[in-house]
Coordinates of C-alpha atoms and ligand atoms in Angstrom, one line a residue:
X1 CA -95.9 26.0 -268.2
X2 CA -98.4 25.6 -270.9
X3 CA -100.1 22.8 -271.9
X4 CA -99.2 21.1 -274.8
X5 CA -102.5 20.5 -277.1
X6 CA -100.7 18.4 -279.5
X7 CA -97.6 16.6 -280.2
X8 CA -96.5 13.7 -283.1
X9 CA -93.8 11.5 -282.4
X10 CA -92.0 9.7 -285.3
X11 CA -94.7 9.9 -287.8
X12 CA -94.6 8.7 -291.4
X13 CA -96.7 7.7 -293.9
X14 CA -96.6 5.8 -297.3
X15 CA -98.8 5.9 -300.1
X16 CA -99.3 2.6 -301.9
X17 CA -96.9 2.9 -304.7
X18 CA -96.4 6.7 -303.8
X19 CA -94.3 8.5 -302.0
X20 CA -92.7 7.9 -298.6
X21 CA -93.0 10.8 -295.8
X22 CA -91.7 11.6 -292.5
X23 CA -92.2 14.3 -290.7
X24 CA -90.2 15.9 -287.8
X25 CA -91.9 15.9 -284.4
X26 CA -93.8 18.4 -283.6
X27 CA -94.7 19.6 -279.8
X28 CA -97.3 22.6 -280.0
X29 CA -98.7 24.2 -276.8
X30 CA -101.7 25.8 -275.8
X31 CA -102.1 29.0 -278.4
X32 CA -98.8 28.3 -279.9
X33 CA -100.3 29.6 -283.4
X34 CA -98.1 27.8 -285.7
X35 CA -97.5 27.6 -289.4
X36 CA -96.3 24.5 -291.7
X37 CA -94.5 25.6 -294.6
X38 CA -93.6 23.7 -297.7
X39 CA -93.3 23.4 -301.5
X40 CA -96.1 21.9 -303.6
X41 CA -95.7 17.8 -302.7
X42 CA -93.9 18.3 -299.5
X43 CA -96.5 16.4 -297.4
X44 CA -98.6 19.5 -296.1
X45 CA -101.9 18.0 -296.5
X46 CA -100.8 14.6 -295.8
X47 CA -99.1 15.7 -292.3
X48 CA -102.8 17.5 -292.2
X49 CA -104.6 14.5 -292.4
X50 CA -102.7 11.9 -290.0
X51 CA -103.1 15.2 -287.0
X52 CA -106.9 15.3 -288.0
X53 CA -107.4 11.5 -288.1
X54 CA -108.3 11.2 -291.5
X55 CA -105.5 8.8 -292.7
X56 CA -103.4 6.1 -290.7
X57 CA -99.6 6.6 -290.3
X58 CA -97.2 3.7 -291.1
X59 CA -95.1 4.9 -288.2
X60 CA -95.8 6.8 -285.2
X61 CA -98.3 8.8 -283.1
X62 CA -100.7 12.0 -282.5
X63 CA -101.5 13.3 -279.0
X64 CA -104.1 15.2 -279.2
X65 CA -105.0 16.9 -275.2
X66 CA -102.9 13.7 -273.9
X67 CA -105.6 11.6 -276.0
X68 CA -103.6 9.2 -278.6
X69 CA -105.6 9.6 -282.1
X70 CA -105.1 6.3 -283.1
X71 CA -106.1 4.6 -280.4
X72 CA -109.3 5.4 -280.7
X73 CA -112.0 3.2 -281.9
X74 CA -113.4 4.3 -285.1
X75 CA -116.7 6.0 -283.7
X76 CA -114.6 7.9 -281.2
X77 CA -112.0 9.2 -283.4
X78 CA -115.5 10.9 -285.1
X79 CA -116.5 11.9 -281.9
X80 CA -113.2 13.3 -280.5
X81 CA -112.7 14.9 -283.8
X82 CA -116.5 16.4 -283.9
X83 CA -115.7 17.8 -280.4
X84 CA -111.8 18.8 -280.2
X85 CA -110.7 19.5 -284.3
X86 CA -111.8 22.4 -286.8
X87 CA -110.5 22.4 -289.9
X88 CA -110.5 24.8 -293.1
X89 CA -109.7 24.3 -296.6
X90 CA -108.5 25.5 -299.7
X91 CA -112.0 25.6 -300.6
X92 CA -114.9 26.4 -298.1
X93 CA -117.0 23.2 -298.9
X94 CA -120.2 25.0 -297.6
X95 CA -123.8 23.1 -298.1
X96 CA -124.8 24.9 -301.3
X97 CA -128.9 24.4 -300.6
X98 CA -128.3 26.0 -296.8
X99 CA -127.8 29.8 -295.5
X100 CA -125.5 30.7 -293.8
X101 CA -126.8 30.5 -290.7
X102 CA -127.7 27.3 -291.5
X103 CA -124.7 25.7 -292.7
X104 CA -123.1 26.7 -288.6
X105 CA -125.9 25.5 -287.1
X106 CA -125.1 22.1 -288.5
X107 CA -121.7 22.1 -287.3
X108 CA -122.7 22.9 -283.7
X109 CA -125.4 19.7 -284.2
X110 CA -122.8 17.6 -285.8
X111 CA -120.7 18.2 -282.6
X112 CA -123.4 17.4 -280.7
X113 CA -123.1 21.4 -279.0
X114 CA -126.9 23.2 -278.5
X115 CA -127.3 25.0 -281.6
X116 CA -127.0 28.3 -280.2
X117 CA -128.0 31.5 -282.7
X118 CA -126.5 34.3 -280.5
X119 CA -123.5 32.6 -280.5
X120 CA -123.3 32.4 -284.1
X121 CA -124.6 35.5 -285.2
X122 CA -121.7 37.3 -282.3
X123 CA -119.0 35.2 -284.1
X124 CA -120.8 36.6 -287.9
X125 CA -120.3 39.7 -286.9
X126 CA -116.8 39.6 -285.7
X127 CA -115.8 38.5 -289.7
X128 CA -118.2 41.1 -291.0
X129 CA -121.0 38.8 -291.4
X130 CA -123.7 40.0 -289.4
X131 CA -126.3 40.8 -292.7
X132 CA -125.0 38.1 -294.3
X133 CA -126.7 35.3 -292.3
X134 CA -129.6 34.8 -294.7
X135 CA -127.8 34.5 -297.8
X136 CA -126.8 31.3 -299.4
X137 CA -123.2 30.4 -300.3
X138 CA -123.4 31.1 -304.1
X139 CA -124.8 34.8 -303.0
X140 CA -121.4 35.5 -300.9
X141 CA -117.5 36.7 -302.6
X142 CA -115.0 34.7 -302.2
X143 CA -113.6 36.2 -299.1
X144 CA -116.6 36.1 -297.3
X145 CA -116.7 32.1 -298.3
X146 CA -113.6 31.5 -296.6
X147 CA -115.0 33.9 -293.7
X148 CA -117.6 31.8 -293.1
X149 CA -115.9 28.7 -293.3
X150 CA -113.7 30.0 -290.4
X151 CA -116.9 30.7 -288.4
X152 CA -118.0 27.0 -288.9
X153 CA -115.1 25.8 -288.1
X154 CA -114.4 27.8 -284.1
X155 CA -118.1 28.2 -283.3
X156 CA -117.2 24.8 -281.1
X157 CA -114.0 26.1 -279.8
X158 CA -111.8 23.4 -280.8
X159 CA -108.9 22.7 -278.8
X160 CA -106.7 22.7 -282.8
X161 CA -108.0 24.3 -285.7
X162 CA -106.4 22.8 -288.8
X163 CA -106.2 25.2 -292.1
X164 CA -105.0 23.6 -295.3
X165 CA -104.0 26.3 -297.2
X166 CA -106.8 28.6 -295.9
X167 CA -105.7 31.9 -298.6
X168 CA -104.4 29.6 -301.2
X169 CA -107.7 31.0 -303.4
X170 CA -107.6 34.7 -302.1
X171 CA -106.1 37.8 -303.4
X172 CA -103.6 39.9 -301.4
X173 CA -106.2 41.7 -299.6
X174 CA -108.4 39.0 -298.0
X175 CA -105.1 37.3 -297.4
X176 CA -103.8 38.9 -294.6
X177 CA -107.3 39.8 -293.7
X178 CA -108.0 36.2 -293.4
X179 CA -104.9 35.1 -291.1
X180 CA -105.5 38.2 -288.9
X181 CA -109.0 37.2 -288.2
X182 CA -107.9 33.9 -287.8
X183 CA -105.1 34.8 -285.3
X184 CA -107.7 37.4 -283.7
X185 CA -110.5 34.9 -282.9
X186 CA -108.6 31.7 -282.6
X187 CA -107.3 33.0 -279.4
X188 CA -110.5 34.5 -278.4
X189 CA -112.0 30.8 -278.7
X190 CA -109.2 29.4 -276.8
X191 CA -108.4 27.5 -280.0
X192 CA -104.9 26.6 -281.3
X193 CA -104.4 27.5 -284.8
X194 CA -102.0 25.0 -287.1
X195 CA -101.9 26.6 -291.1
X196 CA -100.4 24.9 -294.0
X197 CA -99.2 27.5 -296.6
X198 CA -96.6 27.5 -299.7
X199 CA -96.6 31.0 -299.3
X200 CA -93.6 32.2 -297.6
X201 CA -95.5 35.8 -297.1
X202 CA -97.3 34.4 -294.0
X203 CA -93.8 33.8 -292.6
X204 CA -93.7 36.8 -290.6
X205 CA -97.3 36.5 -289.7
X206 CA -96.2 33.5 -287.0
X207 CA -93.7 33.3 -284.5
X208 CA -93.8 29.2 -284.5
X209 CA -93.0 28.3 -288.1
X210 CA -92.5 24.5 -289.1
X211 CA -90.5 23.9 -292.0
X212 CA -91.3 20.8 -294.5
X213 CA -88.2 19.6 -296.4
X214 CA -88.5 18.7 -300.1
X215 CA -89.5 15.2 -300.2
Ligands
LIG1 P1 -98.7 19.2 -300.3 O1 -100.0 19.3 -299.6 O2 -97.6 19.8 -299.5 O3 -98.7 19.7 -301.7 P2 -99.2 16.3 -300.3 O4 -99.3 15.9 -298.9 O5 -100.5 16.5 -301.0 O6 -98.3 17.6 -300.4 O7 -98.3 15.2 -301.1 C1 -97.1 14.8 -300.6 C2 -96.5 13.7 -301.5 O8 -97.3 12.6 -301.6 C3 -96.4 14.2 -303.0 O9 -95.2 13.7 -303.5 C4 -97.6 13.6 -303.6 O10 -97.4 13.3 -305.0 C5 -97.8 12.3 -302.9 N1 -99.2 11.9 -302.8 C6 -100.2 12.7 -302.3 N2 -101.4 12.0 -302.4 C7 -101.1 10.8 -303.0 C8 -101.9 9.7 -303.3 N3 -103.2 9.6 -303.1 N4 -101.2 8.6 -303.9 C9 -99.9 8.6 -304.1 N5 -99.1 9.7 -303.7 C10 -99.7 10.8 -303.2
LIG2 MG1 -101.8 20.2 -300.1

């Protein structure tokens, strides 16, 4: 049997004079690529943020590799997050003064990993990179952004990799370009992918779909 990288158990969470959301378990194993699905305002970033540790439920739990998020002290949570999460966003959020290159580099660091150039310019060239690794963000198309935010975010090979709405700003093309790179190197890194998307054409991308009811 698998393992099981990460599983919630009765989670909820309320904004202060907002909305109320609770969210289904979920049970995810080891390269179990899954996708959450939802309307605009269903809770997709917000489930996002509880399984990254960036908010505190009202109810519940996130097992993370058998380690309880919330359990952990404050400095730990960064540490276990630095080490075990990667995350993508809408938008790539890339250090505008740094190369590319540059900008990976200081995610290995920030995980405390050995910055390790080989490694990064293999993974650069997987995403069609490779002569890109000089240039600075504002030189790049959008597509090759959001290519090099996915390379920032497996160089550690974390155990999840968390993707808010990772094509939400890309045309058709880089779409499914995106996801099958995603799908493609995720499992090369030994990394579980977990998407977000309103856009029901990933559907058949995933076998594990997650469905968020209207809230
Ligand atoms: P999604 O990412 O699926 O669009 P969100 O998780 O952003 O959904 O939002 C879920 C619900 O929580 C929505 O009804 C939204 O209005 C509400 N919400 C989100 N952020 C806040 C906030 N900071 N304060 C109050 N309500 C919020
Ligand atoms: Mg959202």
């Amino acid at each position: 049997m698998s393992e099981i990288v990460l599983q919630t158990a009765d989670l909820s969470f309320s904004y202060p004079k907002g909305a109320n959301l609770a969210f289904e378990d979920l049970q995810i194993s080891n390269q179990q690529h899954t996708l959450i699905l939802g309307e605009s305002g269903s809770g997709k970033s917000t489930l996002l943020n509880l399984i990254g540790g960036f908010s505190y439920p009202s109810t519940g739990s996130v097992t993370i590799k058998g380690q309880n998020l919330y359990q952990l002290s404050e400095s730990s949570l960064d540490r276990f997050r630095a080490k075990h999460l990667g995350f993508i966003f809408q938008e790539a959020h890339l250090l505008k003064n740094l190369t590319v290159m540059e900008n990976i580099k200081l995610a290995q660091s920030l995980a405390g990993e050995k910055v390790d150039e080989h490694a990064i310019m293999l993974l650069l060239d997987k995403l069609q990179l490779g002569s890109f690794s000089t240039r600075l963000p504002n030189e790049l198309s959008r597509g090759q952004v959001q290519r090099v935010a996915i390379a920032r975010a497996l160089i550690n090979k974390p155990a999840i990799l968390l993707a808010d709405e990772p094509t939400a700003s890309l045309d058709d093309k880089n779409t499914y370009l995106v996801i099958e790179l995603l799908k493609a190197l995720a499992s090369e890194q030994g990394s579980t992918l977990l998407i977000s998307t309103h856009d029901k054409r990933l559907k058949d991308e995933f076998q594990h779909n997650y469905l968020l009811a209207a809230q």
